[in-house]
Tab-separated table of N, CA, C and O in Angstrom:
chain	number	residue	atom	x	y	z
A	14	MET	N	-55.500	-0.104	-101.744
A	14	MET	CA	-56.866	0.343	-101.675
A	14	MET	C	-57.753	-0.712	-101.005
A	14	MET	O	-58.689	-0.370	-100.293
A	15	ARG	N	-57.448	-1.982	-101.269
A	15	ARG	CA	-58.226	-3.050	-100.645
A	15	ARG	C	-58.089	-3.021	-99.126
A	15	ARG	O	-59.046	-3.274	-98.411
A	16	GLU	N	-56.891	-2.718	-98.641
A	16	GLU	CA	-56.683	-2.644	-97.192
A	16	GLU	C	-57.502	-1.511	-96.578
A	16	GLU	O	-58.044	-1.655	-95.486
A	17	LEU	N	-57.616	-0.409	-97.285
A	17	LEU	CA	-58.405	0.718	-96.797
A	17	LEU	C	-59.875	0.331	-96.663
A	17	LEU	O	-60.503	0.599	-95.636
A	18	PHE	N	-60.417	-0.319	-97.685
A	18	PHE	CA	-61.826	-0.706	-97.637
A	18	PHE	C	-62.079	-1.858	-96.672
A	18	PHE	O	-63.173	-1.994	-96.146
A	19	SER	N	-61.078	-2.684	-96.422
A	19	SER	CA	-61.270	-3.796	-95.492
A	19	SER	C	-61.407	-3.312	-94.054
A	19	SER	O	-61.971	-4.013	-93.222
A	20	ARG	N	-60.917	-2.120	-93.759
A	20	ARG	CA	-61.070	-1.566	-92.409
A	20	ARG	C	-62.488	-1.061	-92.149
A	20	ARG	O	-62.889	-0.934	-90.995
A	21	ILE	N	-63.234	-0.758	-93.192
A	21	ILE	CA	-64.574	-0.189	-93.035
A	21	ILE	C	-65.546	-1.224	-92.483
A	21	ILE	O	-66.187	-0.998	-91.455
A	22	HIS	N	-65.681	-2.348	-93.187
A	22	HIS	CA	-66.638	-3.388	-92.782
A	22	HIS	C	-66.258	-4.681	-93.508
A	22	HIS	O	-65.761	-4.638	-94.629
A	23	PRO	N	-66.520	-5.844	-92.903
A	23	PRO	CA	-66.178	-7.113	-93.569
A	23	PRO	C	-66.890	-7.307	-94.910
A	23	PRO	O	-66.319	-7.874	-95.839
A	24	LYS	N	-68.132	-6.837	-95.031
A	24	LYS	CA	-68.850	-6.986	-96.308
A	24	LYS	C	-68.240	-6.108	-97.394
A	24	LYS	O	-68.183	-6.499	-98.550
A	25	VAL	N	-67.781	-4.933	-97.019
A	25	VAL	CA	-67.117	-4.051	-97.978
A	25	VAL	C	-65.807	-4.698	-98.427
A	25	VAL	O	-65.449	-4.648	-99.608
A	26	GLU	N	-65.121	-5.331	-97.494
A	26	GLU	CA	-63.883	-6.044	-97.834
A	26	GLU	C	-64.163	-7.148	-98.846
A	26	GLU	O	-63.426	-7.329	-99.806
A	27	GLN	N	-65.259	-7.866	-98.646
A	27	GLN	CA	-65.619	-8.952	-99.554
A	27	GLN	C	-65.916	-8.427	-100.956
A	27	GLN	O	-65.551	-9.056	-101.946
A	28	LEU	N	-66.535	-7.251	-101.059
A	28	LEU	CA	-66.858	-6.678	-102.365
A	28	LEU	C	-65.619	-6.308	-103.163
A	28	LEU	O	-65.654	-6.272	-104.381
A	29	PHE	N	-64.512	-6.037	-102.488
A	29	PHE	CA	-63.302	-5.653	-103.198
A	29	PHE	C	-62.287	-6.789	-103.320
A	29	PHE	O	-61.339	-6.674	-104.075
A	30	HIS	N	-62.462	-7.871	-102.583
A	30	HIS	CA	-61.545	-9.005	-102.703
A	30	HIS	C	-62.046	-10.049	-103.688
A	30	HIS	O	-61.260	-10.828	-104.210
A	31	CYS	N	-63.323	-10.089	-103.939
A	31	CYS	CA	-63.893	-11.033	-104.897
A	31	CYS	C	-63.587	-10.533	-106.319
A	31	CYS	O	-63.943	-9.404	-106.668
A	32	PRO	N	-62.917	-11.333	-107.159
A	32	PRO	CA	-62.574	-10.860	-108.511
A	32	PRO	C	-63.804	-10.520	-109.358
A	32	PRO	O	-63.783	-9.568	-110.128
A	33	TYR	N	-64.879	-11.285	-109.192
A	33	TYR	CA	-66.093	-11.021	-109.964
A	33	TYR	C	-66.723	-9.699	-109.534
A	33	TYR	O	-67.114	-8.883	-110.370
A	34	CYS	N	-66.799	-9.465	-108.226
A	34	CYS	CA	-67.366	-8.209	-107.707
A	34	CYS	C	-66.487	-7.015	-108.088
A	34	CYS	O	-66.994	-5.952	-108.449
A	35	LEU	N	-65.194	-7.207	-108.002
A	35	LEU	CA	-64.275	-6.134	-108.359
A	35	LEU	C	-64.431	-5.760	-109.829
A	35	LEU	O	-64.334	-4.585	-110.194
A	36	GLY	N	-64.711	-6.741	-110.673
A	36	GLY	CA	-64.973	-6.455	-112.085
A	36	GLY	C	-66.177	-5.549	-112.274
A	36	GLY	O	-66.186	-4.676	-113.146
A	37	HIS	N	-67.203	-5.737	-111.453
A	37	HIS	CA	-68.376	-4.860	-111.517
A	37	HIS	C	-68.004	-3.428	-111.143
A	37	HIS	O	-68.403	-2.475	-111.823
A	38	TRP	N	-67.255	-3.280	-110.055
A	38	TRP	CA	-66.866	-1.941	-109.616
A	38	TRP	C	-66.020	-1.250	-110.682
A	38	TRP	O	-66.219	-0.063	-110.970
A	39	ILE	N	-65.079	-1.962	-111.261
A	39	ILE	CA	-64.227	-1.373	-112.291
A	39	ILE	C	-65.046	-0.982	-113.514
A	39	ILE	O	-64.849	0.076	-114.102
A	40	THR	N	-66.016	-1.823	-113.879
A	40	THR	CA	-66.880	-1.520	-115.020
A	40	THR	C	-67.696	-0.261	-114.772
A	40	THR	O	-67.754	0.634	-115.623
A	41	PHE	N	-68.324	-0.166	-113.607
A	41	PHE	CA	-69.162	0.998	-113.331
A	41	PHE	C	-68.345	2.291	-113.264
A	41	PHE	O	-68.758	3.315	-113.811
A	42	VAL	N	-67.185	2.235	-112.628
A	42	VAL	CA	-66.335	3.435	-112.563
A	42	VAL	C	-65.858	3.815	-113.958
A	42	VAL	O	-65.873	4.996	-114.333
A	43	SER	N	-65.465	2.829	-114.756
A	43	SER	CA	-65.001	3.110	-116.116
A	43	SER	C	-66.108	3.723	-116.969
A	43	SER	O	-65.863	4.646	-117.752
A	44	LEU	N	-67.331	3.221	-116.816
A	44	LEU	CA	-68.429	3.763	-117.606
A	44	LEU	C	-68.811	5.177	-117.163
A	44	LEU	O	-69.312	5.965	-117.965
A	45	PHE	N	-68.592	5.499	-115.888
A	45	PHE	CA	-68.836	6.873	-115.445
A	45	PHE	C	-67.785	7.818	-116.000
A	45	PHE	O	-68.091	8.959	-116.359
A	46	VAL	N	-66.541	7.358	-116.093
A	46	VAL	CA	-65.441	8.225	-116.513
A	46	VAL	C	-65.350	8.329	-118.032
A	46	VAL	O	-65.181	9.423	-118.582
A	47	LEU	N	-65.456	7.186	-118.718
A	47	LEU	CA	-65.271	7.166	-120.172
A	47	LEU	C	-66.594	7.449	-120.889
A	47	LEU	O	-67.650	7.025	-120.436
A	48	PRO	N	-66.545	8.114	-122.031
A	48	PRO	CA	-67.783	8.411	-122.768
A	48	PRO	C	-68.213	7.267	-123.684
A	48	PRO	O	-68.535	7.481	-124.848
A	49	VAL	N	-68.214	6.046	-123.171
A	49	VAL	CA	-68.597	4.883	-123.964
A	49	VAL	C	-70.014	4.486	-123.580
A	49	VAL	O	-70.283	4.170	-122.427
A	50	ARG	N	-70.925	4.501	-124.540
A	50	ARG	CA	-72.305	4.114	-124.275
A	50	ARG	C	-72.883	3.426	-125.498
A	50	ARG	O	-72.573	3.783	-126.634
A	51	ALA	N	-73.767	2.470	-125.264
A	51	ALA	CA	-74.540	1.874	-126.346
A	51	ALA	C	-75.678	2.839	-126.652
A	51	ALA	O	-76.344	3.332	-125.753
A	52	SER	N	-75.901	3.138	-127.895
A	52	SER	CA	-76.971	4.070	-128.275
A	52	SER	C	-78.225	3.281	-128.620
A	52	SER	O	-78.585	3.120	-129.776
A	53	LEU	N	-78.889	2.798	-127.593
A	53	LEU	CA	-80.091	2.001	-127.797
A	53	LEU	C	-81.364	2.819	-127.672
A	53	LEU	O	-82.387	2.480	-128.263
A	54	SER	N	-81.308	3.867	-126.896
A	54	SER	CA	-82.501	4.683	-126.688
A	54	SER	C	-82.088	6.117	-126.388
A	54	SER	O	-80.914	6.452	-126.356
A	55	GLU	N	-83.084	6.944	-126.141
A	55	GLU	CA	-82.822	8.335	-125.780
A	55	GLU	C	-82.522	8.482	-124.291
A	55	GLU	O	-82.066	9.515	-123.851
A	56	ASN	N	-82.779	7.428	-123.526
A	56	ASN	CA	-82.606	7.471	-122.085
A	56	ASN	C	-81.164	7.106	-121.716
A	56	ASN	O	-80.670	6.026	-122.044
A	57	THR	N	-80.478	7.986	-121.020
A	57	THR	CA	-79.085	7.780	-120.653
A	57	THR	C	-78.926	6.621	-119.664
A	57	THR	O	-77.957	5.864	-119.752
A	58	ILE	N	-79.866	6.473	-118.761
A	58	ILE	CA	-79.783	5.407	-117.761
A	58	ILE	C	-79.893	4.036	-118.419
A	58	ILE	O	-79.136	3.108	-118.091
A	59	ILE	N	-80.800	3.910	-119.374
A	59	ILE	CA	-80.949	2.635	-120.088
A	59	ILE	C	-79.693	2.329	-120.888
A	59	ILE	O	-79.211	1.188	-120.907
A	60	ASP	N	-79.113	3.325	-121.538
A	60	ASP	CA	-77.877	3.125	-122.288
A	60	ASP	C	-76.735	2.711	-121.362
A	60	ASP	O	-75.947	1.819	-121.685
A	61	PHE	N	-76.651	3.354	-120.189
A	61	PHE	CA	-75.611	3.011	-119.216
A	61	PHE	C	-75.763	1.570	-118.742
A	61	PHE	O	-74.799	0.807	-118.715
A	62	LEU	N	-76.977	1.179	-118.374
A	62	LEU	CA	-77.211	-0.183	-117.882
A	62	LEU	C	-76.999	-1.230	-118.972
A	62	LEU	O	-76.461	-2.304	-118.704
A	63	ALA	N	-77.406	-0.923	-120.195
A	63	ALA	CA	-77.196	-1.868	-121.300
A	63	ALA	C	-75.708	-2.052	-121.575
A	63	ALA	O	-75.240	-3.178	-121.790
A	64	THR	N	-74.953	-0.967	-121.552
A	64	THR	CA	-73.511	-1.057	-121.762
A	64	THR	C	-72.851	-1.837	-120.634
A	64	THR	O	-71.995	-2.690	-120.873
A	65	ALA	N	-73.257	-1.549	-119.392
A	65	ALA	CA	-72.692	-2.266	-118.241
A	65	ALA	C	-73.020	-3.753	-118.330
A	65	ALA	O	-72.169	-4.606	-118.044
A	66	PHE	N	-74.232	-4.097	-118.727
A	66	PHE	CA	-74.625	-5.498	-118.866
A	66	PHE	C	-73.768	-6.206	-119.914
A	66	PHE	O	-73.296	-7.328	-119.688
A	67	CYS	N	-73.545	-5.553	-121.048
A	67	CYS	CA	-72.714	-6.155	-122.105
A	67	CYS	C	-71.266	-6.329	-121.654
A	67	CYS	O	-70.664	-7.388	-121.879
A	68	VAL	N	-70.714	-5.319	-121.016
A	68	VAL	CA	-69.327	-5.402	-120.551
A	68	VAL	C	-69.190	-6.494	-119.500
A	68	VAL	O	-68.245	-7.296	-119.526
A	69	MET	N	-70.118	-6.556	-118.549
A	69	MET	CA	-70.035	-7.574	-117.502
A	69	MET	C	-70.225	-8.978	-118.067
A	69	MET	O	-69.650	-9.941	-117.558
A	70	GLY	N	-71.014	-9.114	-119.119
A	70	GLY	CA	-71.140	-10.414	-119.782
A	70	GLY	C	-69.817	-10.857	-120.385
A	70	GLY	O	-69.402	-12.010	-120.245
A	71	MET	N	-69.129	-9.927	-121.032
A	71	MET	CA	-67.821	-10.250	-121.603
A	71	MET	C	-66.800	-10.547	-120.513
A	71	MET	O	-65.976	-11.449	-120.651
A	72	VAL	N	-66.847	-9.800	-119.412
A	72	VAL	CA	-65.925	-10.028	-118.305
A	72	VAL	C	-66.176	-11.401	-117.678
A	72	VAL	O	-65.229	-12.117	-117.331
A	73	ALA	N	-67.438	-11.789	-117.554
A	73	ALA	CA	-67.760	-13.099	-116.972
A	73	ALA	C	-67.223	-14.231	-117.841
A	73	ALA	O	-66.664	-15.208	-117.323
A	74	VAL	N	-67.369	-14.108	-119.149
A	74	VAL	CA	-66.844	-15.138	-120.064
A	74	VAL	C	-65.319	-15.182	-119.982
A	74	VAL	O	-64.722	-16.264	-119.907
A	75	LEU	N	-64.679	-14.026	-119.974
A	75	LEU	CA	-63.224	-13.975	-119.875
A	75	LEU	C	-62.738	-14.539	-118.546
A	75	LEU	O	-61.759	-15.290	-118.507
A	76	HIS	N	-63.437	-14.222	-117.481
A	76	HIS	CA	-63.084	-14.751	-116.166
A	76	HIS	C	-63.186	-16.278	-116.161
A	76	HIS	O	-62.315	-16.970	-115.630
A	77	PHE	N	-64.232	-16.813	-116.771
A	77	PHE	CA	-64.403	-18.265	-116.858
A	77	PHE	C	-63.248	-18.902	-117.630
A	77	PHE	O	-62.695	-19.927	-117.205
A	78	VAL	N	-62.866	-18.307	-118.752
A	78	VAL	CA	-61.782	-18.852	-119.571
A	78	VAL	C	-60.463	-18.836	-118.802
A	78	VAL	O	-59.708	-19.812	-118.814
A	79	ILE	N	-60.194	-17.732	-118.116
A	79	ILE	CA	-58.948	-17.634	-117.350
A	79	ILE	C	-58.922	-18.671	-116.233
A	79	ILE	O	-57.904	-19.332	-116.003
A	80	LEU	N	-60.038	-18.815	-115.521
A	80	LEU	CA	-60.081	-19.806	-114.437
A	80	LEU	C	-59.902	-21.221	-114.968
A	80	LEU	O	-59.236	-22.045	-114.346
A	81	ARG	N	-60.504	-21.524	-116.097
A	81	ARG	CA	-60.352	-22.857	-116.686
A	81	ARG	C	-58.926	-23.095	-117.167
A	81	ARG	O	-58.422	-24.205	-117.085
A	82	ALA	N	-58.269	-22.057	-117.645
A	82	ALA	CA	-56.895	-22.201	-118.132
A	82	ALA	C	-55.929	-22.488	-116.988
A	82	ALA	O	-54.967	-23.231	-117.164
A	83	TYR	N	-56.182	-21.903	-115.819
A	83	TYR	CA	-55.282	-22.081	-114.691
A	83	TYR	C	-55.678	-23.239	-113.781
A	83	TYR	O	-54.980	-23.506	-112.804
A	84	GLU	N	-56.748	-23.933	-114.087
A	84	GLU	CA	-57.187	-25.052	-113.253
A	84	GLU	C	-56.144	-26.165	-113.161
A	84	GLU	O	-55.859	-26.651	-112.051
A	85	PRO	N	-55.520	-26.613	-114.260
A	85	PRO	CA	-54.487	-27.652	-114.132
A	85	PRO	C	-53.290	-27.204	-113.295
A	85	PRO	O	-52.735	-27.989	-112.527
A	86	ILE	N	-52.916	-25.941	-113.426
A	86	ILE	CA	-51.792	-25.423	-112.650
A	86	ILE	C	-52.145	-25.421	-111.168
A	86	ILE	O	-51.325	-25.788	-110.314
A	87	GLN	N	-53.358	-25.037	-110.859
A	87	GLN	CA	-53.802	-25.020	-109.470
A	87	GLN	C	-53.817	-26.436	-108.888
A	87	GLN	O	-53.413	-26.645	-107.743
A	88	LYS	N	-54.263	-27.401	-109.660
A	88	LYS	CA	-54.287	-28.787	-109.182
A	88	LYS	C	-52.871	-29.306	-108.928
A	88	LYS	O	-52.625	-29.984	-107.934
A	89	MET	N	-51.941	-28.981	-109.829
A	89	MET	CA	-50.562	-29.418	-109.632
A	89	MET	C	-49.956	-28.757	-108.397
A	89	MET	O	-49.237	-29.405	-107.629
A	90	GLU	N	-50.237	-27.486	-108.188
A	90	GLU	CA	-49.709	-26.780	-107.021
A	90	GLU	C	-50.283	-27.360	-105.732
A	90	GLU	O	-49.566	-27.534	-104.737
A	91	LEU	N	-51.553	-27.687	-105.735
A	91	LEU	CA	-52.176	-28.307	-104.571
A	91	LEU	C	-51.559	-29.671	-104.283
A	91	LEU	O	-51.288	-30.014	-103.134
A	92	GLN	N	-51.295	-30.451	-105.343
A	92	GLN	CA	-50.678	-31.757	-105.166
A	92	GLN	C	-49.262	-31.617	-104.600
A	92	GLN	O	-48.857	-32.401	-103.739
A	93	ARG	N	-48.512	-30.615	-105.058
A	93	ARG	CA	-47.168	-30.375	-104.511
A	93	ARG	C	-47.234	-30.025	-103.017
A	93	ARG	O	-46.408	-30.501	-102.238
A	94	MET	N	-48.203	-29.201	-102.651
A	94	MET	CA	-48.344	-28.843	-101.241
A	94	MET	C	-48.696	-30.067	-100.398
A	94	MET	O	-48.179	-30.234	-99.296
A	95	LEU	N	-49.566	-30.905	-100.913
A	95	LEU	CA	-49.945	-32.120	-100.182
A	95	LEU	C	-48.759	-33.081	-100.069
A	95	LEU	O	-48.587	-33.724	-99.031
A	96	ASP	N	-47.971	-33.163	-101.130
A	96	ASP	CA	-46.783	-34.034	-101.083
A	96	ASP	C	-45.762	-33.527	-100.062
A	96	ASP	O	-45.104	-34.315	-99.407
A	97	LYS	N	-45.631	-32.213	-99.932
A	97	LYS	CA	-44.696	-31.651	-98.949
A	97	LYS	C	-45.152	-31.950	-97.520
A	97	LYS	O	-44.338	-32.117	-96.632
A	98	MET	N	-46.453	-31.984	-97.304
A	98	MET	CA	-46.996	-32.236	-95.968
A	98	MET	C	-46.779	-33.667	-95.536
A	98	MET	O	-46.737	-33.945	-94.336
A	99	LYS	N	-46.649	-34.569	-96.479
A	99	LYS	CA	-46.489	-35.992	-96.138
A	99	LYS	C	-45.145	-36.295	-95.601
A	99	LYS	O	-44.162	-36.007	-95.471
């Protein structure tokens, strides 16, 4: 699917290759399909945006934790690549 969108325009490609941006797209599509909403008001749009904000906040924290967990592995892999070049 990423290859299909990358043919459209470079900016569209960037929106689907960035993990943070892709998380937004997945959240919005999931909220349209699934009947999950925060019941904060009578307005459906406000409930949708509040739910999306909460989900994206959790995704951002999870993304940060995952990136921090793999940081030592990435540094070791980079060092191995540099050692091979020498």
